[in-house]
Short mmCIF file of C-alpha atoms and ligand atoms in Angstrom, two decimals:
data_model
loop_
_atom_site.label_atom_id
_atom_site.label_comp_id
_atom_site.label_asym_id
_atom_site.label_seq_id
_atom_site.Cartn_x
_atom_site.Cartn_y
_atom_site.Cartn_z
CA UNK A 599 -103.10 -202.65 119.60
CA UNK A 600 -99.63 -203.65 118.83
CA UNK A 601 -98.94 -206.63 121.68
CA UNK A 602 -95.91 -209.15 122.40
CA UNK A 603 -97.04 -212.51 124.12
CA UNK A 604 -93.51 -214.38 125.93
CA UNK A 605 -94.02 -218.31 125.05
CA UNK A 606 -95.85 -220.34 122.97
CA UNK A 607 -96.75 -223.25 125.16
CA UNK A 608 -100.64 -223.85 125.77
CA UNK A 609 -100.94 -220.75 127.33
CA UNK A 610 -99.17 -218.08 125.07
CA UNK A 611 -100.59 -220.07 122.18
CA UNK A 612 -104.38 -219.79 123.31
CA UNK A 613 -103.79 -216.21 124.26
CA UNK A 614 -102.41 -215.20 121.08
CA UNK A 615 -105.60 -216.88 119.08
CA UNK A 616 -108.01 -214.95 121.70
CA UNK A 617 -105.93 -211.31 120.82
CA UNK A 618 -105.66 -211.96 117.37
CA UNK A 619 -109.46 -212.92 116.93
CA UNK A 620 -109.98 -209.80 118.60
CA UNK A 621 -108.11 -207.85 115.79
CA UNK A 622 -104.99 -206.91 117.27
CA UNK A 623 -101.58 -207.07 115.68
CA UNK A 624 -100.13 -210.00 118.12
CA UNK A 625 -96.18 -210.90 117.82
CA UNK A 626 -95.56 -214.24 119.63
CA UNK A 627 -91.66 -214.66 120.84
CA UNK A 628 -90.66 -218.68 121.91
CA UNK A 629 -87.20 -219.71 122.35
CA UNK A 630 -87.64 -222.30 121.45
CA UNK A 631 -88.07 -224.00 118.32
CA UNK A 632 -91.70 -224.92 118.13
CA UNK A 633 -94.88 -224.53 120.30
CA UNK A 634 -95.75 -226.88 123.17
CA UNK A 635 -92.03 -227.74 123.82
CA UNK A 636 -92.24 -227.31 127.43
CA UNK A 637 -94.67 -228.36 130.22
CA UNK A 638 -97.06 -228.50 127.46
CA UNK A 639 -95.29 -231.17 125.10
CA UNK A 640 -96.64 -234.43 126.84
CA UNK A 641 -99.14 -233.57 129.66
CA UNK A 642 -102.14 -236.06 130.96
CA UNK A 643 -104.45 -233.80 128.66
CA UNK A 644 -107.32 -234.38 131.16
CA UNK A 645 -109.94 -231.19 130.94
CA UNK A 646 -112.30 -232.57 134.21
CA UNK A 647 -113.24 -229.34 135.36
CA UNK A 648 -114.58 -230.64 138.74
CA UNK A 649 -110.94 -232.41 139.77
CA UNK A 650 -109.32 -228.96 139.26
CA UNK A 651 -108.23 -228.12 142.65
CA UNK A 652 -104.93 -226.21 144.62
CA UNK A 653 -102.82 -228.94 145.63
CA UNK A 654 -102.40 -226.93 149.12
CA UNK A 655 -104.98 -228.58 150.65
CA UNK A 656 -105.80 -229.68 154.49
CA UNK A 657 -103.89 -233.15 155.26
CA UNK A 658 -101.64 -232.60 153.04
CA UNK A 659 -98.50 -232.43 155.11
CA UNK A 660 -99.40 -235.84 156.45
CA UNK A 661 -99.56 -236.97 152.46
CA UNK A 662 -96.68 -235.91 151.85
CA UNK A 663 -94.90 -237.61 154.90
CA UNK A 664 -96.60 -240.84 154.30
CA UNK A 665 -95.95 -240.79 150.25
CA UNK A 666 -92.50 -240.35 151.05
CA UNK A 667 -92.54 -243.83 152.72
CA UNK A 668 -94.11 -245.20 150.08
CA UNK A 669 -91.84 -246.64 146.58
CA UNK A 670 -94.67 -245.36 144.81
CA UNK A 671 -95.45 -242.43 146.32
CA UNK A 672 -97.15 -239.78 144.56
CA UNK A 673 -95.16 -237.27 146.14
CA UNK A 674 -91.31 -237.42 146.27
CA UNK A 675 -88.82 -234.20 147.93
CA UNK A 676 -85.64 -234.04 146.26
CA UNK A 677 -83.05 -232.82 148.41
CA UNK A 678 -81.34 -230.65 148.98
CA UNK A 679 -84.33 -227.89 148.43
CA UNK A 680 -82.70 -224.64 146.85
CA UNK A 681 -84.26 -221.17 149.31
CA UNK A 682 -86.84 -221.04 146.17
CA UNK A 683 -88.37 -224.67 146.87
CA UNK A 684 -88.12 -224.18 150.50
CA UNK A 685 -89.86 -220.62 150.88
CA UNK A 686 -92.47 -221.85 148.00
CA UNK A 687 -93.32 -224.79 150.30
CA UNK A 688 -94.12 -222.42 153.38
CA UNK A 689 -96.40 -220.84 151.83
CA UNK A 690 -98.06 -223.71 150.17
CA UNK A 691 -97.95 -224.91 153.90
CA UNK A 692 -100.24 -221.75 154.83
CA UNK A 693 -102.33 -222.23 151.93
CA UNK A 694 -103.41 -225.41 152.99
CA UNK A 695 -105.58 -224.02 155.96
CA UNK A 696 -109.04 -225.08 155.31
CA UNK A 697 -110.77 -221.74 154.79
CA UNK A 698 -107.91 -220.81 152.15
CA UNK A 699 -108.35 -223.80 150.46
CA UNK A 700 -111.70 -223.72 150.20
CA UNK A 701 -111.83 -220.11 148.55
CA UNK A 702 -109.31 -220.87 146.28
CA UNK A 703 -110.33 -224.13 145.10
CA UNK A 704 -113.93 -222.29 144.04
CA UNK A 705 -111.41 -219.35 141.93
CA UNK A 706 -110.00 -222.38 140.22
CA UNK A 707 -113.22 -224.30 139.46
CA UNK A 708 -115.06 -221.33 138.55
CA UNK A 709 -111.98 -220.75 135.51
CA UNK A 710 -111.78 -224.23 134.79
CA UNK A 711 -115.63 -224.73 133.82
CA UNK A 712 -115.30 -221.41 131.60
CA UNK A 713 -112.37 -222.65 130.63
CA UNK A 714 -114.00 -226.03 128.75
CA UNK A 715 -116.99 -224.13 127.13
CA UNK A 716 -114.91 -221.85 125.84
CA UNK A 717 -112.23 -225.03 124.63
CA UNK A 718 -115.70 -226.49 122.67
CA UNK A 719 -116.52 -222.89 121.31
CA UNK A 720 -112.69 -222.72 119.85
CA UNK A 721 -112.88 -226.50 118.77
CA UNK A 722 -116.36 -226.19 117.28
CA UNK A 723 -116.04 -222.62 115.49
CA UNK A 724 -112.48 -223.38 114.03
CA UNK A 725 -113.63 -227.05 113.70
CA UNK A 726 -110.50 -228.34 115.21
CA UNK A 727 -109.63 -232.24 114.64
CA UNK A 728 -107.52 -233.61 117.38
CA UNK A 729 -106.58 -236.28 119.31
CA UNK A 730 -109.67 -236.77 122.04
CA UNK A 731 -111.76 -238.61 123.92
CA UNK A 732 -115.48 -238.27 126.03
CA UNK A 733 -115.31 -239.36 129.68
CA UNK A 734 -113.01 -239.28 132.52
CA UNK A 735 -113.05 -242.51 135.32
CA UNK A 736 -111.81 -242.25 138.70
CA UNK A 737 -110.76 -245.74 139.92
CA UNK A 738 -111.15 -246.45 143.45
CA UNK A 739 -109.05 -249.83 144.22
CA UNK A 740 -110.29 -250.41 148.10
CA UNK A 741 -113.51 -250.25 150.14
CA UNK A 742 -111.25 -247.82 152.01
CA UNK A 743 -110.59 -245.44 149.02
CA UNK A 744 -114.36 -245.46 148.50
CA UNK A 745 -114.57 -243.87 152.13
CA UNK A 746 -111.80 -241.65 151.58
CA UNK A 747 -113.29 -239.85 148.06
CA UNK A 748 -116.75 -239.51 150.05
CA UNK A 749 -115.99 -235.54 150.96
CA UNK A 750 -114.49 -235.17 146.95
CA UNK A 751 -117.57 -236.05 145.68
CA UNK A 752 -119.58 -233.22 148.30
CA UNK A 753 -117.29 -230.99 146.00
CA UNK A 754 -117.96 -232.13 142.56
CA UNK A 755 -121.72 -231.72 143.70
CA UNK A 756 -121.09 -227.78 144.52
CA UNK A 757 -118.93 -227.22 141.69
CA UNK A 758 -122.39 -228.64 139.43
CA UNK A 759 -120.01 -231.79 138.04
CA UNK A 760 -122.11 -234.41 136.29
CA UNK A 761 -120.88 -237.85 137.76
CA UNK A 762 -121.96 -240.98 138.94
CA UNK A 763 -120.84 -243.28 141.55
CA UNK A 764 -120.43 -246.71 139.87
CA UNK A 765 -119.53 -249.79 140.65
CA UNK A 766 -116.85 -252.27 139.42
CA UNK A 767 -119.07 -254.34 136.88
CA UNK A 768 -120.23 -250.83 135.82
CA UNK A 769 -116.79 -249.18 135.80
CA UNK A 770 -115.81 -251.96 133.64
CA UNK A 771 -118.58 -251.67 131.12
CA UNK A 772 -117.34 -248.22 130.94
CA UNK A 773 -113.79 -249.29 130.10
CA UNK A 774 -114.23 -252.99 129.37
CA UNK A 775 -110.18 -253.42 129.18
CA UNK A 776 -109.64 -252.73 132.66
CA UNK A 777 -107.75 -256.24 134.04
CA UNK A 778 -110.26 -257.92 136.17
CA UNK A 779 -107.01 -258.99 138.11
CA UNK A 780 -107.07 -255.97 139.74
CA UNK A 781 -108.89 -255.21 142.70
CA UNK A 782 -111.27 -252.59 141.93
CA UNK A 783 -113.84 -251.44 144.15
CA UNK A 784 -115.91 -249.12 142.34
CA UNK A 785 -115.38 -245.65 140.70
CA UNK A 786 -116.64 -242.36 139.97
CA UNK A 787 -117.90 -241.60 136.33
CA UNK A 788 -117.61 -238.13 134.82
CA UNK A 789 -119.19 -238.52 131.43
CA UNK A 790 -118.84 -234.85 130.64
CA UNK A 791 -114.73 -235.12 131.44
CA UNK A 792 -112.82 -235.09 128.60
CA UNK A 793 -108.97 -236.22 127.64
CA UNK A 794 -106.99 -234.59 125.12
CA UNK A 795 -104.00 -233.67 123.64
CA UNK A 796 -102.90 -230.62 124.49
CA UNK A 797 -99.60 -229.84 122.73
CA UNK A 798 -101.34 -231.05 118.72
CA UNK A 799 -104.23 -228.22 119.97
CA UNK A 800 -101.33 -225.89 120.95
CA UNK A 801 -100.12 -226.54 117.52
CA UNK A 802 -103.46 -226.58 115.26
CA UNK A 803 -104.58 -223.00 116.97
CA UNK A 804 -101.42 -221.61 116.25
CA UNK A 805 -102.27 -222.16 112.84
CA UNK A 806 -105.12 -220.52 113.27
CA UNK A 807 -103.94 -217.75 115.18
CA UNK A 808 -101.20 -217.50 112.18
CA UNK A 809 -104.32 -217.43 109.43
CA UNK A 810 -105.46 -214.80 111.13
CA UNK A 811 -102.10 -212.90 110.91
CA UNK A 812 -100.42 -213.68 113.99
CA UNK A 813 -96.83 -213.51 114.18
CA UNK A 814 -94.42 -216.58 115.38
CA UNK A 815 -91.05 -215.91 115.91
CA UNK A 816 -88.97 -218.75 117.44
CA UNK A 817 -85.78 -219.65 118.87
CA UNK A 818 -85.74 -215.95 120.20
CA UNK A 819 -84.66 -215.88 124.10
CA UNK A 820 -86.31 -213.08 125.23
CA UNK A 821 -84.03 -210.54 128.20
CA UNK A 822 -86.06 -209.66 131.82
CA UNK A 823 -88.14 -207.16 130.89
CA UNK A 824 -86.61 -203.36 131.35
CA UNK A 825 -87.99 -201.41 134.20
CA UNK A 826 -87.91 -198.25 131.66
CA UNK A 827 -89.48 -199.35 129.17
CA UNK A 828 -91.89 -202.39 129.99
CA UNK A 829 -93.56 -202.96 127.01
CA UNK A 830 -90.29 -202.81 124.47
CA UNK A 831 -88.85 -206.67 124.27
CA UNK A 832 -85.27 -207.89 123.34
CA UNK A 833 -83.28 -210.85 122.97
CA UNK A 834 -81.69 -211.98 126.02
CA UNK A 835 -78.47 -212.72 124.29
CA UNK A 836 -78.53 -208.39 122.88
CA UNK A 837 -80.77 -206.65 120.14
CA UNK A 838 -82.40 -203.56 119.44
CA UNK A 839 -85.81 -203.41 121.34
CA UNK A 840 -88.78 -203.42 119.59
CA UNK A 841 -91.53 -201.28 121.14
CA UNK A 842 -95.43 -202.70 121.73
CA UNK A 843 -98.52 -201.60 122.70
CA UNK A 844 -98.63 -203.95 125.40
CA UNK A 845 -96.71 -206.96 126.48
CA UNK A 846 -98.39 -210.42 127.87
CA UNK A 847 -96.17 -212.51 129.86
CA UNK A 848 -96.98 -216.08 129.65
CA UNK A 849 -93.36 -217.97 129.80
CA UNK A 850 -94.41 -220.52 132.39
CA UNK A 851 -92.14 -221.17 135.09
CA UNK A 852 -89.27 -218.65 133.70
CA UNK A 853 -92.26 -215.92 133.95
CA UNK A 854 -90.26 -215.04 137.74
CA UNK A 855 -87.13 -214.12 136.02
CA UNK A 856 -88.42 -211.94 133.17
CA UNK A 857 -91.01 -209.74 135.89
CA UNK A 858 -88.40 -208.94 138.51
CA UNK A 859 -86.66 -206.21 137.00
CA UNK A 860 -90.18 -204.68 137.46
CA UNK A 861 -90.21 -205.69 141.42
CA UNK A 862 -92.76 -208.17 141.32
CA UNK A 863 -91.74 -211.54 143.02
CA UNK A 864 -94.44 -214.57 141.47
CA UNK A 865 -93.56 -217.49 143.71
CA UNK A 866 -93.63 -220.19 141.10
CA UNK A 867 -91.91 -223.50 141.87
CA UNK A 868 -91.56 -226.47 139.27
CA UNK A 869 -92.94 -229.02 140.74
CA UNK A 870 -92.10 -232.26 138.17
CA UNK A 871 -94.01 -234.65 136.75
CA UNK A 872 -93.27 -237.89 134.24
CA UNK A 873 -95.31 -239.46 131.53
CA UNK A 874 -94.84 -242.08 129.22
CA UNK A 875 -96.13 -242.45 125.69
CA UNK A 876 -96.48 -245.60 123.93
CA UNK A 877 -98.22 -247.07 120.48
CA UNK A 878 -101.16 -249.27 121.35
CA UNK A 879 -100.61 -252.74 120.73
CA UNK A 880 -104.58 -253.97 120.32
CA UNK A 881 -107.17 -251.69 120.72
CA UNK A 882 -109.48 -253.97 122.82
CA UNK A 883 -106.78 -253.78 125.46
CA UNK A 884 -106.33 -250.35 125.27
CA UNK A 885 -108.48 -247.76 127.42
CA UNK A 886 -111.22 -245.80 125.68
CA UNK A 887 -110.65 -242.47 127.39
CA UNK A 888 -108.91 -241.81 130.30
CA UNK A 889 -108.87 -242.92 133.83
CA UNK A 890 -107.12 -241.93 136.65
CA UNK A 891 -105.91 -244.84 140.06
CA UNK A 892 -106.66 -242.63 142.61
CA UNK A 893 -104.06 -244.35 144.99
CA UNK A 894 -101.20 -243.94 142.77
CA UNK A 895 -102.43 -240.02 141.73
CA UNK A 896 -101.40 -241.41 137.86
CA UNK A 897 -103.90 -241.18 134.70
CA UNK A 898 -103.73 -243.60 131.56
CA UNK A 899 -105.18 -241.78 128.56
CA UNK A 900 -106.14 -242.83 125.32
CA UNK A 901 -104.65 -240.09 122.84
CA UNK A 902 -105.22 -241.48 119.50
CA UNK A 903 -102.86 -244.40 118.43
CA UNK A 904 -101.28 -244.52 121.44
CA UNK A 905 -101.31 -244.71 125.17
CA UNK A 906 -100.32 -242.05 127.88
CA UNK A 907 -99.72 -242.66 131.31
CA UNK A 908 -98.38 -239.52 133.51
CA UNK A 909 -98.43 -238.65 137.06
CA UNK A 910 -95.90 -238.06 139.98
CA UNK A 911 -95.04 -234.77 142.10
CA UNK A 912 -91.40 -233.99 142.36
CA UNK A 913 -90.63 -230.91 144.46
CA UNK A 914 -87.02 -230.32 143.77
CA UNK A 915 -84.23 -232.30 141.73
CA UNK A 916 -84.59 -230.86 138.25
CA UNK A 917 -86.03 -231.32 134.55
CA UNK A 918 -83.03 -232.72 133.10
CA UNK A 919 -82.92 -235.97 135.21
CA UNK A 920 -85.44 -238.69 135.32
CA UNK A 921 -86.49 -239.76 138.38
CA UNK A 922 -86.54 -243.67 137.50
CA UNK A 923 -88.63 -244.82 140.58
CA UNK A 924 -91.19 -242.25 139.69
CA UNK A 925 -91.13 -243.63 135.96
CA UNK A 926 -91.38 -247.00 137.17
CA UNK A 927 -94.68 -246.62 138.90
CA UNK A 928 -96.35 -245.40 135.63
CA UNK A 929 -95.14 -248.35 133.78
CA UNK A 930 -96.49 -250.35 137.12
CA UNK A 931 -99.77 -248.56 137.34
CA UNK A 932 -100.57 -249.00 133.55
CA UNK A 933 -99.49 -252.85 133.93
CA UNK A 934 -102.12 -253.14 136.90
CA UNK A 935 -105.18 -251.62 134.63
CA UNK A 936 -104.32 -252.22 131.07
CA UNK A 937 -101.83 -255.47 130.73
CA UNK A 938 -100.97 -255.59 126.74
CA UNK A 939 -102.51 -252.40 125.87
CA UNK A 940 -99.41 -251.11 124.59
CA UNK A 941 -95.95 -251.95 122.58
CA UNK A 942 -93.37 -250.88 125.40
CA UNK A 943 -90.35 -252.56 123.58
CA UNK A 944 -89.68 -250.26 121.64
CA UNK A 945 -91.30 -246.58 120.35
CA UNK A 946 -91.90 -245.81 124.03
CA UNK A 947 -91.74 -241.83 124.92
CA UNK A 948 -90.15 -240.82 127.99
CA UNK A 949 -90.94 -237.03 129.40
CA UNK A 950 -90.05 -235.16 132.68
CA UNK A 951 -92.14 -231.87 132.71
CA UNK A 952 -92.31 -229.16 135.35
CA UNK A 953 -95.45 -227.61 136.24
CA UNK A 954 -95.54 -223.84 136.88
CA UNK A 955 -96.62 -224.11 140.27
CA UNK A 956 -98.07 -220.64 142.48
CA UNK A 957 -97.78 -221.75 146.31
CA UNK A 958 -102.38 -221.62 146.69
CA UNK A 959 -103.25 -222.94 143.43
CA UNK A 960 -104.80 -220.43 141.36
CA UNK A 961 -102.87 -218.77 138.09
CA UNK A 962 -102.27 -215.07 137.95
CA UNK A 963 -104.47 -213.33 135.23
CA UNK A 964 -104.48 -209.68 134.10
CA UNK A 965 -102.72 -206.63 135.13
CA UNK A 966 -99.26 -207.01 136.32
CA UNK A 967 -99.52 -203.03 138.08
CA UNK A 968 -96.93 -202.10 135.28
CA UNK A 969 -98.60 -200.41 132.86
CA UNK A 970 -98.80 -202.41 129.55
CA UNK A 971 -97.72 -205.61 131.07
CA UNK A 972 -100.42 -208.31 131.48
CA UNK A 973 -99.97 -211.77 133.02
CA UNK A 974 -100.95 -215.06 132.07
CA UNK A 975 -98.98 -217.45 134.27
CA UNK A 976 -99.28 -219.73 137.03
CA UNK A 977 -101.62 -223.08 135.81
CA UNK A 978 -99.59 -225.36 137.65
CA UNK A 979 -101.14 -228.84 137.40
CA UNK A 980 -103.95 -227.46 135.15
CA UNK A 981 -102.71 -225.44 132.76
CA UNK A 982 -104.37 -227.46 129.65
CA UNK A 983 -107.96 -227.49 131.21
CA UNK A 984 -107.51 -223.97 132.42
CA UNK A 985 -105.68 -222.74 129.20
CA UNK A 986 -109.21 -221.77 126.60
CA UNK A 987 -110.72 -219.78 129.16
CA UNK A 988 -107.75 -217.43 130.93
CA UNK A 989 -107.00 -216.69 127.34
CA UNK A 990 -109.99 -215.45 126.97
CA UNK A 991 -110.07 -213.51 130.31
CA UNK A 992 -106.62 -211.93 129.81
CA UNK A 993 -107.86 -210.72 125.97
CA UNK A 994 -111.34 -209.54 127.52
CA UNK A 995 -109.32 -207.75 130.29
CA UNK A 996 -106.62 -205.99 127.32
CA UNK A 997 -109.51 -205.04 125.50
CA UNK A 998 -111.22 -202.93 128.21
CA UNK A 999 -113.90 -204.95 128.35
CA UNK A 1000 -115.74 -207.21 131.50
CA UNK A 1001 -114.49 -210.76 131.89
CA UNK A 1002 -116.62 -213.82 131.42
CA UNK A 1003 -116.21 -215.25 134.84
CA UNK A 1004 -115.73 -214.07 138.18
CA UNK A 1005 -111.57 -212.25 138.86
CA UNK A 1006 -111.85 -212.47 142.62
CA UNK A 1007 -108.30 -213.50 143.67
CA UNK A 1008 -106.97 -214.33 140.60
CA UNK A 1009 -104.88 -211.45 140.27
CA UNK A 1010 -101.29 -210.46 141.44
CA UNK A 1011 -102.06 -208.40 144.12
CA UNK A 1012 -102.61 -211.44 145.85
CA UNK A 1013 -99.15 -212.75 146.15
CA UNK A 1014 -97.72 -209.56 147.17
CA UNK A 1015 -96.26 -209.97 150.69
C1 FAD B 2006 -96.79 -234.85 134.20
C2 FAD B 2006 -97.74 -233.71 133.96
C3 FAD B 2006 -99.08 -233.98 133.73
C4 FAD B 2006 -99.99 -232.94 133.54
N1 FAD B 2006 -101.30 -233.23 133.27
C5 FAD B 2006 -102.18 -232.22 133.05
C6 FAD B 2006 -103.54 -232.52 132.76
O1 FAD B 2006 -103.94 -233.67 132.68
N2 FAD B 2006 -104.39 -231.48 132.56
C7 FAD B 2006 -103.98 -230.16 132.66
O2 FAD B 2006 -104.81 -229.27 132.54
N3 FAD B 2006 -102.69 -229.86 132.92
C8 FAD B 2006 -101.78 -230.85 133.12
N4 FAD B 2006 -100.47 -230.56 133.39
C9 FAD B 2006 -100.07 -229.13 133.55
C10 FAD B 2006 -99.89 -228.41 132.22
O3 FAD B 2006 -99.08 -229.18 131.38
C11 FAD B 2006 -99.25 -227.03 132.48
O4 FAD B 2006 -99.99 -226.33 133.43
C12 FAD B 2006 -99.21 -226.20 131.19
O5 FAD B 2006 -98.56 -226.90 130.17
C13 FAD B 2006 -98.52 -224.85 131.42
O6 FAD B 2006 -98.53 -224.17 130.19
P1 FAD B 2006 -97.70 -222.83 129.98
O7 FAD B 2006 -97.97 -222.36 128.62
O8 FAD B 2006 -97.93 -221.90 131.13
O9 FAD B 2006 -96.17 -223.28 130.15
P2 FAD B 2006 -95.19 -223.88 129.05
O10 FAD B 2006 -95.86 -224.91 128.23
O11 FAD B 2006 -93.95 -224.26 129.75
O12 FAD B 2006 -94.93 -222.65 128.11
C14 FAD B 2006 -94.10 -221.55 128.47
C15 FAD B 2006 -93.28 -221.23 127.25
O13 FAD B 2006 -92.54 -220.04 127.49
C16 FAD B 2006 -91.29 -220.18 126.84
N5 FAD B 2006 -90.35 -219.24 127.45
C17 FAD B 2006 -89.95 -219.20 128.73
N6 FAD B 2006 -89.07 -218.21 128.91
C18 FAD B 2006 -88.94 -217.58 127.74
C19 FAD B 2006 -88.15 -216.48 127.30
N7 FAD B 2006 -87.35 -215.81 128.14
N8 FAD B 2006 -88.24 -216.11 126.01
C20 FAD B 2006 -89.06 -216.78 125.14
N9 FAD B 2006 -89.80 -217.83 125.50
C21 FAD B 2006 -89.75 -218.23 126.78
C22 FAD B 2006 -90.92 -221.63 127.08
O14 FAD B 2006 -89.95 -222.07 126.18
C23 FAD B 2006 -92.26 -222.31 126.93
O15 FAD B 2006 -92.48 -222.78 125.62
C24 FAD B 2006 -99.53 -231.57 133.58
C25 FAD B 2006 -98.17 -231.30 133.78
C26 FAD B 2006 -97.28 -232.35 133.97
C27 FAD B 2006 -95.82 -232.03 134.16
#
C-alpha cells in the first residue's frame, strides 16, 4: 500500500519503520525541519512500563489544589484557561472516578509492556547504539512518602513489574552519588526500567526506516485533511494533492486540527512540561541511570555525557514561554540529589514541551471510522515508552492482520460524546 504518516516525532517515526518493514511504500510529511523537534526533542526518556498510568486518577483534584500552594508544585494552572483547557479538564475530572481509572490504567500498562519488548526487538534486530541506561529508582524522601507509595506498589505487583523495596543504604549502593545530605527514606528499585533518549532513537530508526526506502519530506505543513477525499494530503499553505492508499495521522497535539474537517473531535490538551540538559561535570557525581523524587514528580537521567532533569505539569499558558518557577525546581531538585554532577554555567539546555494529552489517559490507535485514515495519537506523558509498540499495533491493524496486545478501549469510539 501507498500510505502518508503526518509527523515525524517518536510516534510517526516508529510507525513509519513498522509500515515500511512491512513492505509498504510509506511517505513521511514533518513541518518541520528534522525529526523529534517537538514533544519528542528533550523528554525524561524513562521506558518503566509499570509507572505508566492516566494522570486522571482518584485524589487528584485535591493534588492539584494542594500543588498549587506549593512553589514547587508539580502541578501549576495557568490562567486564564482557553474553553479547550477548561472542557479537557472536565472530563479528566470524570475520568478520575476510581472504576475508570482503574480500567484505563490496565489499557495503558498492557501497551506499555508490549511496547518495551518490542523497543528491545527494534534495538536488538537493527542493533541500534544509543544513549541508555538499565534501572529506574523511585526516591521516597519521608517515612510518610513510604506510606503514601504503599497502594502504587499493589499496582506494579498486578501489572507483573519486577521491583524491590529498598532502603536508603541500599538505594545508595544503587546510585552511590546520591547526596547523603538529603533525607532519603528508602526507595523502590525497578531493575528492568530503563532511561533513554528518545529523540537520537527517533533519529537512528528513521535511518532505518529511510534504508528501507522510506520517504522523509520536511518542512511541509500539511492542510486539515479534506472531508472528500481523506486519504489525498496537501500543504497547508496550497498544492496539488497527492493521493495515498491510506493516511496515518500521528501529528501530536495538532492531530485535533487536521481530523475535524472529518467530524471527529480528539480532546487533546497540551499539558507542559520543562527539562534541563546539562554536560556532566565528574562522572562519580553524576547518576548512573535515572531516578525519579517522588515528592517533586521530577526525574534526573543519565543520557550519555550529560545530565537530564525534567518534570512539571502546566495546564495552560503556552510552549513559547518558560515558566521560570517550574524551571527552578528542576535545577533545585537535581541540587538536592546530585550536587556537582553537572557544569550548569554554561552549555545548559533549556526546553518547554507539551504533552499530547487525551482527558483518561490512554492514546487513540487504529481506525479513525474514515475510511483510509488511521490514528496514532494521544501518548500524553508516555509517548516514548508507549511509542515501539502502538507502532506496531497501528501497522498490524493497516495490514489486516490481529494486534499483539489487547485493543479494548484504545480506540476512538471511545471519546465520542
Ligand atoms: C517534560 C516532559 C517529559 C516527558 N518524559 C517522558 C518520559 O520520561 N517517558 C515517556 O514515555 N514520555 C515522556 N514524555 C512524553 C513524550 O515526550 C510524548 O508523549 C511524545 O513525545 C509524543 O510524541 P508524538 O510523536 O505523538 O508527538 P511529537 O513529538 O510532538 O510529534 C508530532 C509531530 O507532528 C508534526 N506535525 C504536527 N502538525 C503537523 C502538520 N500539520 N503537518 C506536518 N507535521 C505536523 C510536529 O511538527 C511534530 O514533529 C515527556 C514529555 C514532556 C513534555
Amino acid at each position: 500500500m501507498k500510505i502518508a504518516i503526518v509527523g515525524a516525532g517518536i510516534i510517526g517515526v516508529t510507525t513509519a519503520w513498522e509500515l515500511v518493514s512491512d513492505g509498504h511504500e510509506v511517505s513521511v510529511f514533518e513541518r518541520r525541519g528534522a525529526a523529534a523537534e517537538e514533544s519528542s526533542f528533550a523528554n525524561a526518556g524513562v521506558v518503566a512500563p509499570g509507572y505508566v498510568t492516566p494522570w486522571a486518577a482518584p485524589g487528584m483534584r485535591a493534588k492539584v489544589l494542594r500543588s498549587l500552594l506549593s512553589p514547587h508544585g508539580a502541578i501549576k494552572l495557568r490562567w486564564p484557561l482557553n474553553s479547550r483547557d477548561l472542557g479537557w479538564m472536565s472530563r479528566w475530572q470524570k475520568a478520575c472516578k476510581l472504576e475508570t481509572y482503574l480500567a484505563n490504567r490496565a489499557r495503558m500498562q498492557r501497551l506499555a509492556f508490549y511496547s518495551r519488548t518490542r523497543l528491545h526487538e527494534v534495538t536488538e534486530a537493527r542493533e541500534l547504539s544509543y544513549e541508555r541506561s538499565d534501572g529506574y529508582l523511585v526516591l521516597l524522601r519521608s517515612k510518610r512518602e513510604k506510606k503514601l507509595v504503599q497502594p502504587g506498589l499493589e499496582v506494579l505487583r498486578a501489572a507483573g513489574s519486577v521491583f524491590r523495596e529498598v532502603d536508603a543504604d541500599e538505594a545508595r549502593r544503587i546510585e552511590p552519588a546520591l547526596n547523603t545530605d538529603t533525607e532519603l527514606a528508602g526507595a523502590i528499585h525497578l531493575p528492568e526500567d530503563e532511561v533513554a533518549n528518545c529523540r537520537q532513537f527517533a533519529l537512528l530508526l528513521k535511518w532505518e526506516a529511510e534504508a528501507l526506502g522510506a520517504q522523509f519530506h520536511f518542512n511541509c505543513d500539511i492542510a486539515p485533511i479534506h472531508r472528500a477525499a481523506p486519504t489525498s494530503i496537501s500543504l497547508a499553505s496550497g498544492s496539488q494533492p497527492l493521493r495515498f492508499d491510506a493516511v496515518v495521522v500521528c501529528a501530536g497535539l495538532a492531530s485535533a486540527t487536521l481530523l475535524r474537517p472529518l467530524g471527529l473531535r480528539i480532546p487533546l490538551a497540551p499539558v507542559y512540561g520543562h527539562s534541563i540538559s546539562a554536560p556532566i561535570r565528574e562522572s562519580l557525581n553524576a547518576p548512573r541511570s535515572a531516578v525519579m523524587d517522588e515528592r517533586y514528580k521530577v526525574a534526573i537521567s543519565r543520557l550519555g555525557q550529560r545530565v537530564r532533569v525534567a518534570g512539571g505539569a502546566e495546564i495552560g499558558g503556552s510552549l513559547s514561554s518558560m515558566n521560570a518557577s517550574a524551571v527552578q525546581t528542576l535545577y533545585k531538585v537535581l541540587h538536592d540529589w546530585f550536587p556537582g554532577a553537572a557544569t550548569l554555567q554554561s552549555g545548559v539546555q533549556q526546553w518547554k514541551g507539551a504533552r499530547p494529552m487525551l482527558p483518561d489517559g490512554p492514546p487513540v490507535l487504529g481506525a479513525s471510522g474514515v475510511p483510509g485514515v488511521w490514528l496514532n495519537l494521544g501518548h500524553g506523558s508516555s509517548g516514548w515508552a508507549l511509542s515501539c509498540g502502538s507502532a506496531r499495533v497501528v501497522a498490524d491493524l493497516i495490514g489486516g492482520r490481529d494486534a499483539g496486545v489487547d485493543l479494548e478501549g484504545l480506540g476512538v469510539e471511545r471519546l465520542v460524546q
